[in-house]
JSON list of C-alpha atoms in Angstrom, two decimals:
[
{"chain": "I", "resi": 1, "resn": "UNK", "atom": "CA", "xyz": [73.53, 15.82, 125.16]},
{"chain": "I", "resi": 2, "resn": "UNK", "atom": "CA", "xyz": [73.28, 16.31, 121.38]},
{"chain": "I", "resi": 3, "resn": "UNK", "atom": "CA", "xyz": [75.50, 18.77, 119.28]},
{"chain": "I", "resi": 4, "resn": "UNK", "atom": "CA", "xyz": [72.83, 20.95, 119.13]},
{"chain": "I", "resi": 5, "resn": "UNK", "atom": "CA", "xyz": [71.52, 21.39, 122.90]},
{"chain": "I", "resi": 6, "resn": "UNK", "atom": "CA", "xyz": [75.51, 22.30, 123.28]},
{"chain": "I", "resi": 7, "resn": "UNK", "atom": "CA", "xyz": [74.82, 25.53, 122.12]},
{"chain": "I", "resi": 8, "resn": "UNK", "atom": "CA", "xyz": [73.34, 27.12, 124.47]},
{"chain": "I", "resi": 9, "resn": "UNK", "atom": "CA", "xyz": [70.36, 27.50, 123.44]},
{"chain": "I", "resi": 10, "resn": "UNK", "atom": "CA", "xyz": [66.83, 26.98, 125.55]},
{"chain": "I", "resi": 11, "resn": "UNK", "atom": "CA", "xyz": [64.54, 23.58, 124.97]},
{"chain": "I", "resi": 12, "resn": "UNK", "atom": "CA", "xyz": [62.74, 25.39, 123.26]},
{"chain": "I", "resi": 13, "resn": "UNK", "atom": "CA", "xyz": [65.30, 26.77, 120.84]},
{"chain": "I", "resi": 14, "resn": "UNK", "atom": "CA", "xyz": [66.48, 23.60, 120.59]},
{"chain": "I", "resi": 15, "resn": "UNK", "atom": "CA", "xyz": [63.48, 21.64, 119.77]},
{"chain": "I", "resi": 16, "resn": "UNK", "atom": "CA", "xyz": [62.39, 24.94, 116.87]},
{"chain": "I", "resi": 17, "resn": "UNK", "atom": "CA", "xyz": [66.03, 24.62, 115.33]},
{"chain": "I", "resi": 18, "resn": "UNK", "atom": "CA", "xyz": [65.30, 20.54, 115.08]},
{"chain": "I", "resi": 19, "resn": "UNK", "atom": "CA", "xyz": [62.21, 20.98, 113.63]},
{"chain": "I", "resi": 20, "resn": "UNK", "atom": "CA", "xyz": [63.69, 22.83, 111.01]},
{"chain": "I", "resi": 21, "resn": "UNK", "atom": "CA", "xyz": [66.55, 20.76, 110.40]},
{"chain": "I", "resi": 22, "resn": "UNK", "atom": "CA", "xyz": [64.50, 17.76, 109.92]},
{"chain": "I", "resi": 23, "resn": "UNK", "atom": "CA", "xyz": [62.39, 20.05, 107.09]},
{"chain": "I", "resi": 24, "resn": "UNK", "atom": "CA", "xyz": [65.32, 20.70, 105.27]},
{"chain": "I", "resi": 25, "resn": "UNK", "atom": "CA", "xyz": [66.86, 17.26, 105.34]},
{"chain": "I", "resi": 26, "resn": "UNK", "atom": "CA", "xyz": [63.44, 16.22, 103.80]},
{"chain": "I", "resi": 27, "resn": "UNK", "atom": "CA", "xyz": [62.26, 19.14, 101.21]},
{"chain": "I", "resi": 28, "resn": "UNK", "atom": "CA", "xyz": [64.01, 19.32, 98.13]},
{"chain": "I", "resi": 29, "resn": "UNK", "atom": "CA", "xyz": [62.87, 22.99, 97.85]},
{"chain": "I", "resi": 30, "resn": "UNK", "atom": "CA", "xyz": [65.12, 23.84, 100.67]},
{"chain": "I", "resi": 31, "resn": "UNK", "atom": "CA", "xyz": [67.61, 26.09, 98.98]},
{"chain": "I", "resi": 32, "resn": "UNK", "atom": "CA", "xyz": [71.11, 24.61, 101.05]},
{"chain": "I", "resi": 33, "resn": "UNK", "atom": "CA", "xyz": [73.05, 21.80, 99.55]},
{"chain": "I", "resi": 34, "resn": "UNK", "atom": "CA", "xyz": [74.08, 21.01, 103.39]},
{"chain": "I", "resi": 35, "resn": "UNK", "atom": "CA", "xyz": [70.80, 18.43, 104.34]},
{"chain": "I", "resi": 36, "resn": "UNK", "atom": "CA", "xyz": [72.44, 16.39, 106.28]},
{"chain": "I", "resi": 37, "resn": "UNK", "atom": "CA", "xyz": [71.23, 17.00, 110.11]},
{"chain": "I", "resi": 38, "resn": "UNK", "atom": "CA", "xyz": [74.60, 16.86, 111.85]},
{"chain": "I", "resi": 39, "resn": "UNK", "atom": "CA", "xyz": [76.21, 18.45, 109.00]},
{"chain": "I", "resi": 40, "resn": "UNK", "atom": "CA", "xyz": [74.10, 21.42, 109.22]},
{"chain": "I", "resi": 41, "resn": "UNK", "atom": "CA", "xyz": [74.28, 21.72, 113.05]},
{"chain": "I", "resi": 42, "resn": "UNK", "atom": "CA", "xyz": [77.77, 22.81, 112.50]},
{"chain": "I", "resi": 43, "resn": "UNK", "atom": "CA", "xyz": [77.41, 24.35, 108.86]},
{"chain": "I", "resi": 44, "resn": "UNK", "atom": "CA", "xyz": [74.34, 26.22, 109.47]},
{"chain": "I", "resi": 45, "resn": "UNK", "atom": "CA", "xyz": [73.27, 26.79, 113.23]},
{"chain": "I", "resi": 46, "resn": "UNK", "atom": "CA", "xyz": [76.84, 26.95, 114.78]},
{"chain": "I", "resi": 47, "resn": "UNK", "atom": "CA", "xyz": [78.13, 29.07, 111.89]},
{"chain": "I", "resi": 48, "resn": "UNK", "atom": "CA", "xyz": [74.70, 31.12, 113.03]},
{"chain": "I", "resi": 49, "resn": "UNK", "atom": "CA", "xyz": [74.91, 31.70, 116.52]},
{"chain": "I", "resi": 50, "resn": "UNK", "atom": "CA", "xyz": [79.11, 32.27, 116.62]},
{"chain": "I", "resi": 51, "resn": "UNK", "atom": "CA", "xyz": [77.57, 35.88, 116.46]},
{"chain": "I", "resi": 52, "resn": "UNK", "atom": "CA", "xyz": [76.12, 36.11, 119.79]},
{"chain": "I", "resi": 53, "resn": "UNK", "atom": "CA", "xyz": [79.76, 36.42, 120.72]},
{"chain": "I", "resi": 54, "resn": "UNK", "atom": "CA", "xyz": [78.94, 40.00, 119.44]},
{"chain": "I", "resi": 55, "resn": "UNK", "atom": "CA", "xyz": [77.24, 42.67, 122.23]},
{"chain": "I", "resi": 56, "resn": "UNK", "atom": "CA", "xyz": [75.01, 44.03, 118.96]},
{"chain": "I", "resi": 57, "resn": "UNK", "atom": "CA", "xyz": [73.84, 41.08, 118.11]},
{"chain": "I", "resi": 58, "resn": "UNK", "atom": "CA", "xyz": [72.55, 39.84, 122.04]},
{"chain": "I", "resi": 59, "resn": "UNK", "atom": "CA", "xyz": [70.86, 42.98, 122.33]},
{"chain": "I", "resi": 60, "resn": "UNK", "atom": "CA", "xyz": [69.57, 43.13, 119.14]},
{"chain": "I", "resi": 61, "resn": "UNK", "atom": "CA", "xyz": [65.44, 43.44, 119.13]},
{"chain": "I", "resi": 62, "resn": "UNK", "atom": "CA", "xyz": [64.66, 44.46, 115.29]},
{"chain": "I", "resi": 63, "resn": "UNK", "atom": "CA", "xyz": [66.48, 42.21, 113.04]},
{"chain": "I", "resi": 64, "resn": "UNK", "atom": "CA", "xyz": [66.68, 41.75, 109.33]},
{"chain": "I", "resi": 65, "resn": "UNK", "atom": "CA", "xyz": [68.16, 38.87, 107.69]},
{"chain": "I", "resi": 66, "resn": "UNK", "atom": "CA", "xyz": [69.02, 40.09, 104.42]},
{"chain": "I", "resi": 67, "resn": "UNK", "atom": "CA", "xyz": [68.90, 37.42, 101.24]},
{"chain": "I", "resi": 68, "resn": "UNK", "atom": "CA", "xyz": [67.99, 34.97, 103.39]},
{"chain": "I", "resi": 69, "resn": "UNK", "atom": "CA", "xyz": [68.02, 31.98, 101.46]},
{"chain": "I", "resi": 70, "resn": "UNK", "atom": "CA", "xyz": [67.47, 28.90, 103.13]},
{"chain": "I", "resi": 71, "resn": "UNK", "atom": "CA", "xyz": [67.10, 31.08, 106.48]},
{"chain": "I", "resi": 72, "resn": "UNK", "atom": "CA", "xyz": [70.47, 31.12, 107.65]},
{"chain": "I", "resi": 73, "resn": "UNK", "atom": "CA", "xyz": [71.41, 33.01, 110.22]},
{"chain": "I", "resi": 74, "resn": "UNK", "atom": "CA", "xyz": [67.99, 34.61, 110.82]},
{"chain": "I", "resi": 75, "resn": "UNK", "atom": "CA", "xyz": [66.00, 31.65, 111.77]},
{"chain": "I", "resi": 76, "resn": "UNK", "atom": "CA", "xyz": [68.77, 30.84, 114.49]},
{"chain": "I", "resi": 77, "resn": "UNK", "atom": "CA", "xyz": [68.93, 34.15, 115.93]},
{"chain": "I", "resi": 78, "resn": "UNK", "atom": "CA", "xyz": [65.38, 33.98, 116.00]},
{"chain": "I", "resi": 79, "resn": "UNK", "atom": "CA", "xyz": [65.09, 30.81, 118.09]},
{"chain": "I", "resi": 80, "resn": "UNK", "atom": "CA", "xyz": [68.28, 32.32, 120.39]},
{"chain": "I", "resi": 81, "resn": "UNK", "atom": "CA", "xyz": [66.69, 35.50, 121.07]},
{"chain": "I", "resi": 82, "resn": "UNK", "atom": "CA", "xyz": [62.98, 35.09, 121.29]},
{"chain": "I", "resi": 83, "resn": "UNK", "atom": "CA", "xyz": [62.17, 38.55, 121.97]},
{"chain": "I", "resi": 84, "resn": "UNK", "atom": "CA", "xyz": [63.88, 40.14, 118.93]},
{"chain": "I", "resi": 85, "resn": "UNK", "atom": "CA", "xyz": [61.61, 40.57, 115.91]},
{"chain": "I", "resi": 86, "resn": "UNK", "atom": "CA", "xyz": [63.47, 38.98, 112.59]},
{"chain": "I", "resi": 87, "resn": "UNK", "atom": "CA", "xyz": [62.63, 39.94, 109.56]},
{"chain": "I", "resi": 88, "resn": "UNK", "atom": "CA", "xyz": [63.54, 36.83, 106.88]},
{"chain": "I", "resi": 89, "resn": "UNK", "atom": "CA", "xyz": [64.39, 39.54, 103.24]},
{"chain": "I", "resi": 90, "resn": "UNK", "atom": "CA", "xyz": [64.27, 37.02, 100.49]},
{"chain": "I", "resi": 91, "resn": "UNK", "atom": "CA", "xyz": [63.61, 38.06, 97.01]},
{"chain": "I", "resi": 92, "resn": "UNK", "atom": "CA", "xyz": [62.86, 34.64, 95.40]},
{"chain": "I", "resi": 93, "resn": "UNK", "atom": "CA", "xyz": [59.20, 33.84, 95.90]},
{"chain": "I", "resi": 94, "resn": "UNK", "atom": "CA", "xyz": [60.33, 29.74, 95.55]},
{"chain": "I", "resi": 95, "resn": "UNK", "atom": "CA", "xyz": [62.94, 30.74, 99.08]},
{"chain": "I", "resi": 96, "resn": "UNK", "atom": "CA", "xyz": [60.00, 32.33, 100.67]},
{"chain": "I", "resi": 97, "resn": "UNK", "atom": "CA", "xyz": [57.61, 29.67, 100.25]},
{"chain": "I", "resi": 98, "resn": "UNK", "atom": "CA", "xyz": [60.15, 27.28, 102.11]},
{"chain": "I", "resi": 99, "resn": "UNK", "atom": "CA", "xyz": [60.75, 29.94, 103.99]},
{"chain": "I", "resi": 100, "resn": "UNK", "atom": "CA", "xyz": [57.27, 30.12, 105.34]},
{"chain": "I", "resi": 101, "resn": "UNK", "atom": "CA", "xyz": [57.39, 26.16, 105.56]},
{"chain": "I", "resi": 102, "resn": "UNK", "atom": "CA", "xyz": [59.85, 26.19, 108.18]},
{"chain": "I", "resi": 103, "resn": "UNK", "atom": "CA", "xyz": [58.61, 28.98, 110.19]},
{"chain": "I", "resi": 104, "resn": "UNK", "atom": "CA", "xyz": [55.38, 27.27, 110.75]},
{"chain": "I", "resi": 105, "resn": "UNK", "atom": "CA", "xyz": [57.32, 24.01, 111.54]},
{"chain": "I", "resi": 106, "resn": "UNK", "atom": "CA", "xyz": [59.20, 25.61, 113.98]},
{"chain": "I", "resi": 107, "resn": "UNK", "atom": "CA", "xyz": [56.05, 27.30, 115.38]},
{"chain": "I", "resi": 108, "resn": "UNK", "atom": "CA", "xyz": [58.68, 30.39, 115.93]},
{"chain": "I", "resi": 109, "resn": "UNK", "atom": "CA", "xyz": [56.43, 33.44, 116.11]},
{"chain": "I", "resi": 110, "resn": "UNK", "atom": "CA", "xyz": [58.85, 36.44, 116.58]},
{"chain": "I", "resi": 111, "resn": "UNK", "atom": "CA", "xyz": [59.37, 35.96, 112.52]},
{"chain": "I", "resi": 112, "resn": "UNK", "atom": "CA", "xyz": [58.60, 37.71, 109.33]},
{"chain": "I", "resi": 113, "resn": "UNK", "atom": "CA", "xyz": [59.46, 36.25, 105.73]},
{"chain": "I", "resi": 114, "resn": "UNK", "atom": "CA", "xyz": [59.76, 39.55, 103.57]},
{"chain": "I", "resi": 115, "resn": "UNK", "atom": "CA", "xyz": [59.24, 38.66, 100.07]},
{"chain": "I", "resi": 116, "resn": "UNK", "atom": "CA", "xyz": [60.85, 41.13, 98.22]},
{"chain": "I", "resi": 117, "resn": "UNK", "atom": "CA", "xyz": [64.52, 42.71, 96.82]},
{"chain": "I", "resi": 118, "resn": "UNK", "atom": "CA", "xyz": [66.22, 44.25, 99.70]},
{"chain": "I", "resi": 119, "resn": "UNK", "atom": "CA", "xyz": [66.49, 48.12, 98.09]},
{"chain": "I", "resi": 120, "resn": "UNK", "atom": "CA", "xyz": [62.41, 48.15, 97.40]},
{"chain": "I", "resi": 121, "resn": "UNK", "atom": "CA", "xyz": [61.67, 46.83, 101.02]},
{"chain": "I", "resi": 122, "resn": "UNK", "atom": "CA", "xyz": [60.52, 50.51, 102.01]},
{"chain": "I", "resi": 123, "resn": "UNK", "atom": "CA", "xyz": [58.51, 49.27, 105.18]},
{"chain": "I", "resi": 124, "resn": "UNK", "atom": "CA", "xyz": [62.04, 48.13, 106.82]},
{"chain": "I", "resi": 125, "resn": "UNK", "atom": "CA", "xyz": [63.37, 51.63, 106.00]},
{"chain": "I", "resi": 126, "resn": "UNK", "atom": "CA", "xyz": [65.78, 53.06, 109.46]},
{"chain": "I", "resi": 127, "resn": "UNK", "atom": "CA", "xyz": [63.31, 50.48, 111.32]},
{"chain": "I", "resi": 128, "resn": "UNK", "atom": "CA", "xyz": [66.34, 47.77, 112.58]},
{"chain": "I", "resi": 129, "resn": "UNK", "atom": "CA", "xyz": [68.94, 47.82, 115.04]},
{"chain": "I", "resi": 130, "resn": "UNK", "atom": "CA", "xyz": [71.04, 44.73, 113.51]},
{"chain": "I", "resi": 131, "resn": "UNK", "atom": "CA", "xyz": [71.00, 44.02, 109.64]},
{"chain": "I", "resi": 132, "resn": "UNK", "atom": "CA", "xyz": [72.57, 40.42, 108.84]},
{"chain": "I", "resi": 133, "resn": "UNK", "atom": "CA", "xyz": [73.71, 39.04, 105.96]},
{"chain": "I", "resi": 134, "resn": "UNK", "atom": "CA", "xyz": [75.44, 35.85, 105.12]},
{"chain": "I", "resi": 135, "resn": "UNK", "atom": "CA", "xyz": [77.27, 35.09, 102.43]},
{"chain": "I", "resi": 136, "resn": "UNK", "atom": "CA", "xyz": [75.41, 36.89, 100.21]},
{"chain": "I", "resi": 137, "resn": "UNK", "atom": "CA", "xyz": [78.14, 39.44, 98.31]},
{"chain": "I", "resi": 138, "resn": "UNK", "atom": "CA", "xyz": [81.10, 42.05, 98.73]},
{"chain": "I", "resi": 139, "resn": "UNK", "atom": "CA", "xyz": [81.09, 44.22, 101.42]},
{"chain": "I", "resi": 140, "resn": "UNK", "atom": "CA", "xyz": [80.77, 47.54, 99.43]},
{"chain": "I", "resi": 141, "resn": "UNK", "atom": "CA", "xyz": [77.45, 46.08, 98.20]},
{"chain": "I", "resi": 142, "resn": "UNK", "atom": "CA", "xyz": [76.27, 45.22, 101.57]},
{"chain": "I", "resi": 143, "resn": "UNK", "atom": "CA", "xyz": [76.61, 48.33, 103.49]},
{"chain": "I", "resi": 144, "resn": "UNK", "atom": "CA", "xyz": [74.80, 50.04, 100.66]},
{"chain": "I", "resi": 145, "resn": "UNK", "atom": "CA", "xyz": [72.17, 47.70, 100.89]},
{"chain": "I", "resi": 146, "resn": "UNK", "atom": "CA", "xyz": [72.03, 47.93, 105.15]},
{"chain": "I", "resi": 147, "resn": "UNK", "atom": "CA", "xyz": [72.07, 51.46, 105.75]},
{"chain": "I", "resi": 148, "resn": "UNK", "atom": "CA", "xyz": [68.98, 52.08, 104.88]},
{"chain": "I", "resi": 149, "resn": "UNK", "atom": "CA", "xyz": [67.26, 49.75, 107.29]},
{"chain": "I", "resi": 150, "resn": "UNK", "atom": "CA", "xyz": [69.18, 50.28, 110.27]},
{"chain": "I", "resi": 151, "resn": "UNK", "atom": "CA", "xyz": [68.08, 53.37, 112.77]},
{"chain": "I", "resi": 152, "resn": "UNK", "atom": "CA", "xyz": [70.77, 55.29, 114.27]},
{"chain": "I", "resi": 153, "resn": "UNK", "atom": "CA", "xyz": [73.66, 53.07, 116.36]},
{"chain": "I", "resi": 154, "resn": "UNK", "atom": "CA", "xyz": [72.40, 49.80, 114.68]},
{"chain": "I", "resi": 155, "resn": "UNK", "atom": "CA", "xyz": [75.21, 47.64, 113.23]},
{"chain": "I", "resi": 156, "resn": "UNK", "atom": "CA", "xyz": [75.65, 45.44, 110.13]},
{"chain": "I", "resi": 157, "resn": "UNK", "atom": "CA", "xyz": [76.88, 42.43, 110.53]},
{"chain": "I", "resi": 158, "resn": "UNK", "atom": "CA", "xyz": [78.35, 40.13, 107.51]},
{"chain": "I", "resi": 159, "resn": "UNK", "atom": "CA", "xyz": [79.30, 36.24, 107.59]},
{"chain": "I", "resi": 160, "resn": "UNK", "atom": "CA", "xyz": [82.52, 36.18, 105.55]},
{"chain": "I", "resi": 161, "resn": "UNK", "atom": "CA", "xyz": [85.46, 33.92, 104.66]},
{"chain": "I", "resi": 162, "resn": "UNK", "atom": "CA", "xyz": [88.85, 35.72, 103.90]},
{"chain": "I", "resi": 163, "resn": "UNK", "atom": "CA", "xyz": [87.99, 38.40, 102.91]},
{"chain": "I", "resi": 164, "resn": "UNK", "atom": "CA", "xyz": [90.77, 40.24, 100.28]},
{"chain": "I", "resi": 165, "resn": "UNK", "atom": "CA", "xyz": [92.78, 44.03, 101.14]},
{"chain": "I", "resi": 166, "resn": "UNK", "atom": "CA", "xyz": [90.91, 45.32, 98.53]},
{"chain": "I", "resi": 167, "resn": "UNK", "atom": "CA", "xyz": [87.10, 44.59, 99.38]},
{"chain": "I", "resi": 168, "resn": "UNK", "atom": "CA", "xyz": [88.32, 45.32, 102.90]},
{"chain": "I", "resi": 169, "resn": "UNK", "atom": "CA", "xyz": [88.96, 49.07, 101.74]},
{"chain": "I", "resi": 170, "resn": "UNK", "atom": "CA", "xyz": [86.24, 49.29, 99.78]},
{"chain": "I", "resi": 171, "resn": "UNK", "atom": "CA", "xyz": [83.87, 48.40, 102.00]},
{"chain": "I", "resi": 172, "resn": "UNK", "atom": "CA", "xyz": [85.34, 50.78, 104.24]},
{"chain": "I", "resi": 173, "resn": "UNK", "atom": "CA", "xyz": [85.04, 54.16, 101.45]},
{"chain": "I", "resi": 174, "resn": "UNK", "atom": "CA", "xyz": [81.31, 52.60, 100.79]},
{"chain": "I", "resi": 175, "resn": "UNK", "atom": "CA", "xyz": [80.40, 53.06, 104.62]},
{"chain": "I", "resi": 176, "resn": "UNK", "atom": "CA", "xyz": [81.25, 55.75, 105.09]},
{"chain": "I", "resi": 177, "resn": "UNK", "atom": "CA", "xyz": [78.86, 56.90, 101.80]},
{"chain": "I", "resi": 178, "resn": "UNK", "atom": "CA", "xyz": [76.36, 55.81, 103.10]},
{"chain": "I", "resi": 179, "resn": "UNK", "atom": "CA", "xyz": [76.75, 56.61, 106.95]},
{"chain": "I", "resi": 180, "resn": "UNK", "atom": "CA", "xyz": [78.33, 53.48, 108.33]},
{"chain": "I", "resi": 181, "resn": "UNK", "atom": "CA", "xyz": [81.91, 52.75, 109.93]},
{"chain": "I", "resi": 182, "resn": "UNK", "atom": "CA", "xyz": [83.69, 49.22, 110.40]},
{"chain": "I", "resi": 183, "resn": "UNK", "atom": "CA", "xyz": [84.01, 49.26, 114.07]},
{"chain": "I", "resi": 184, "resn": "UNK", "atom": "CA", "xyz": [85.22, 45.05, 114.11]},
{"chain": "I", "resi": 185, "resn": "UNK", "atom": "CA", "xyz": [86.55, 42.08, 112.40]},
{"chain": "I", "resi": 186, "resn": "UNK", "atom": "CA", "xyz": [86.20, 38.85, 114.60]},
{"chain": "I", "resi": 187, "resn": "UNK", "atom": "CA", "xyz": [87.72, 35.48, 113.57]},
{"chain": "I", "resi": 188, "resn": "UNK", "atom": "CA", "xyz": [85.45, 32.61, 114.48]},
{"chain": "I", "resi": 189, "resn": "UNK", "atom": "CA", "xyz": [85.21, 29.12, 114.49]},
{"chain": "I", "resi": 190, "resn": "UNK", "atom": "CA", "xyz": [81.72, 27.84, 115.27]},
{"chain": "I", "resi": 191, "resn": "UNK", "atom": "CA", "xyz": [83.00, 24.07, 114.36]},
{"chain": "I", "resi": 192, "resn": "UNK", "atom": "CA", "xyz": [86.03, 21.99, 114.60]},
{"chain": "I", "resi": 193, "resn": "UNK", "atom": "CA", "xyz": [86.02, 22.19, 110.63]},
{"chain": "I", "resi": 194, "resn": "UNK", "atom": "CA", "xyz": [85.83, 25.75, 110.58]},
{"chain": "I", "resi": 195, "resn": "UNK", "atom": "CA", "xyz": [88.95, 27.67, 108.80]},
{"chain": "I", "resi": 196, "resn": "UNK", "atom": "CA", "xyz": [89.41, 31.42, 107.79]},
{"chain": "I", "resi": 197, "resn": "UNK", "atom": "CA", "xyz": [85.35, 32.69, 108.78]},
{"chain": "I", "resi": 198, "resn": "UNK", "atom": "CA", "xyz": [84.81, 36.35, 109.86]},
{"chain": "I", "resi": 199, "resn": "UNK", "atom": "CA", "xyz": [82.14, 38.11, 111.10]},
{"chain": "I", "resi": 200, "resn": "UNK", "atom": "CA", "xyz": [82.59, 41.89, 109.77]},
{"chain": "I", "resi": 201, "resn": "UNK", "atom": "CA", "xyz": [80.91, 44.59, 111.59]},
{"chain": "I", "resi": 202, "resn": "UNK", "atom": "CA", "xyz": [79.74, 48.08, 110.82]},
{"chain": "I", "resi": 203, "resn": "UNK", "atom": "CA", "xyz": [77.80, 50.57, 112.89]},
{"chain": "I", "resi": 204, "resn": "UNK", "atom": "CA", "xyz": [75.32, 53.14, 111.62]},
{"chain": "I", "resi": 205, "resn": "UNK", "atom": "CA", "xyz": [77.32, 56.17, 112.39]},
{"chain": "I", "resi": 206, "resn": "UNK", "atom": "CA", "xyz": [75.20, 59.25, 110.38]},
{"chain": "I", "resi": 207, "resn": "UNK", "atom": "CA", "xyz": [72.55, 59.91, 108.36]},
{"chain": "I", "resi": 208, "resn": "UNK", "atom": "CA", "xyz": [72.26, 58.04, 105.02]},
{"chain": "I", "resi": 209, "resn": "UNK", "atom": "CA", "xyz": [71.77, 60.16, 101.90]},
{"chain": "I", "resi": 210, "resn": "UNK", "atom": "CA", "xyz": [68.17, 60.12, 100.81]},
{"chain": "I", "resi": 211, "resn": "UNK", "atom": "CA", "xyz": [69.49, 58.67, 97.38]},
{"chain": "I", "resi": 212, "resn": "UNK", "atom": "CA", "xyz": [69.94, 55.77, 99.30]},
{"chain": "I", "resi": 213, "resn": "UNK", "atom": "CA", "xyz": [68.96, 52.66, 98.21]},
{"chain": "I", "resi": 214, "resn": "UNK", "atom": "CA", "xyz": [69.57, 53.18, 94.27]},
{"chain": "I", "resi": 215, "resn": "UNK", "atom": "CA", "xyz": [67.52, 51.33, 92.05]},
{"chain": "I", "resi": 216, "resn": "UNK", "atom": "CA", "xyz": [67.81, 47.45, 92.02]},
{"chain": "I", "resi": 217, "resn": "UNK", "atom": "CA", "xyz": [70.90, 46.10, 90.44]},
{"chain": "I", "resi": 218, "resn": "UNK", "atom": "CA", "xyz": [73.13, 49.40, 90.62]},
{"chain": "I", "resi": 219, "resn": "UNK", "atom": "CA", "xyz": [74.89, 48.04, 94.31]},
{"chain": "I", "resi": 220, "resn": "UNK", "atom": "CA", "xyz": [76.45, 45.50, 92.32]},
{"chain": "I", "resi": 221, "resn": "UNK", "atom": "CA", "xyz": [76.60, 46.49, 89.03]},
{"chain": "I", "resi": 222, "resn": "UNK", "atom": "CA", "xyz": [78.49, 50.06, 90.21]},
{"chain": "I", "resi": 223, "resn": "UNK", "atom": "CA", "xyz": [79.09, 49.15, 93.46]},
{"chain": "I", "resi": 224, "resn": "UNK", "atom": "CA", "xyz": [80.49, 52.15, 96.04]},
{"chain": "I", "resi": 225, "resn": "UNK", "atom": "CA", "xyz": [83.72, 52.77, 97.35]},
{"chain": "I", "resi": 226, "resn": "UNK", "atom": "CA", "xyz": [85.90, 50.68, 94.44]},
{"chain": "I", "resi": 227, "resn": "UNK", "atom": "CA", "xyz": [87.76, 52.04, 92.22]},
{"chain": "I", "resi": 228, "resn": "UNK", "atom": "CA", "xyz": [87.25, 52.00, 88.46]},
{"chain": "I", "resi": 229, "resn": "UNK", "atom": "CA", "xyz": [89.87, 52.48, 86.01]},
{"chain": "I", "resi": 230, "resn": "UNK", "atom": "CA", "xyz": [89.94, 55.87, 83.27]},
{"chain": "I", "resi": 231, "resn": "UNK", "atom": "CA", "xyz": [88.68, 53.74, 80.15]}
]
């Protein structure tokens, strides 16, 4: 049995998730440094699926994968859970071409590459009941840019490392802006390798404001919930 059929997923999970391994060993558009196949078993599809650990993300059936990138962890969740709908938000066109590229190579037909920046996606708007995001920036910024897209009860989930006191609060103060609540931290480690990884979760707890999403750029240029100094 090969590292990847030990993870539980079904042949034909398996064989979709090979398919696009063996792309993005081979395209140099593929936007990962990690090309290696049994490097990115661990790096990419084990650090993936660690989150069906999570109740919200099993039962998930509408999910978006927010700056998706080189399609990390939507595409796996997509071959794991064949009847949820995954919505791949990328908002480089060069990503979504690959994006598109491995999709068709891993004939996966529950997904949807979404080319476009996450707070002028308007179709997604209070449509999903799991928002994902990996690695992709602070968690103040990233329940601003969930809320919006997740109906009522649906949960954000965010890939993280260590994550520092301070972003911890902050992230905290921004949910509950913009109608979420950290309900879980869970240490994981999806390889031997693994050190320090966290999946942080937040569930859509209230209405969001309707001056939710701001304009592009303002979550991370004035991001909610941190403080700012008097000068």
């Amino acid at each position: 049995m090969t590292r990847l059929e030990e993870l539980g997923l079904s042949p034909a999970g398996v064989e979709a998730l090979r398919a696009i391994l063996e792309l993005q060993a081979s395209d140099p558009t593929a936007p990962t440094t990690v090309r290696d196949v049994a490097a990115a078993v661990d790096r990419h599809v084990a650090d993936s699926l660690v989150a069906l650990e999570l109740d919200v993300v099993r039962d998930a059936r509408r999910i978006a994968d927010l700056g998706a990138g080189a399609g990390w962890p939507g595409l796996a969740l997509a071959a794991a859970l064949p009847e949820a709908h995954v919505a791949l938000v990328e908002s480089a066109g060069r990503h979504c071409r690959y994006l598109e590229r491995a999709v068709a190579a891993a004939g996966l037909p529950n997904v949807e590459v979404v080319h476009a920046r996450v707070e002028e996606w308007t179709a997604g708007a209070a449509a999903h009941d799991l928002v994902t995001a990996r690695a992709l920036a602070a968690l103040p910024v990233l329940c601003e840019y969930a809320a919006p897209l997740l109906a009522d009860g649906g949960a954000l989930v965010a890939w993280k490392g260590e994550v520092p006191a301070e972003e911890v609060v902050a992230g905290a103060a921004a949910a509950e802006i913009v109608g979420l609540a950290p309900v879980d931290v869970r240490a994981v480690a999806p390889y031997p390798a693994a050190a320090g990884l966290t999946l942080h979760v937040f569930r859509k707890v209230a209405p969001t404001p309707d001056r939710f999403p701001r304009r592009p750029g303002m979550a991370v240029k004035r991001p909610l919930g941190v403080r700012r100094s008097g000068r």
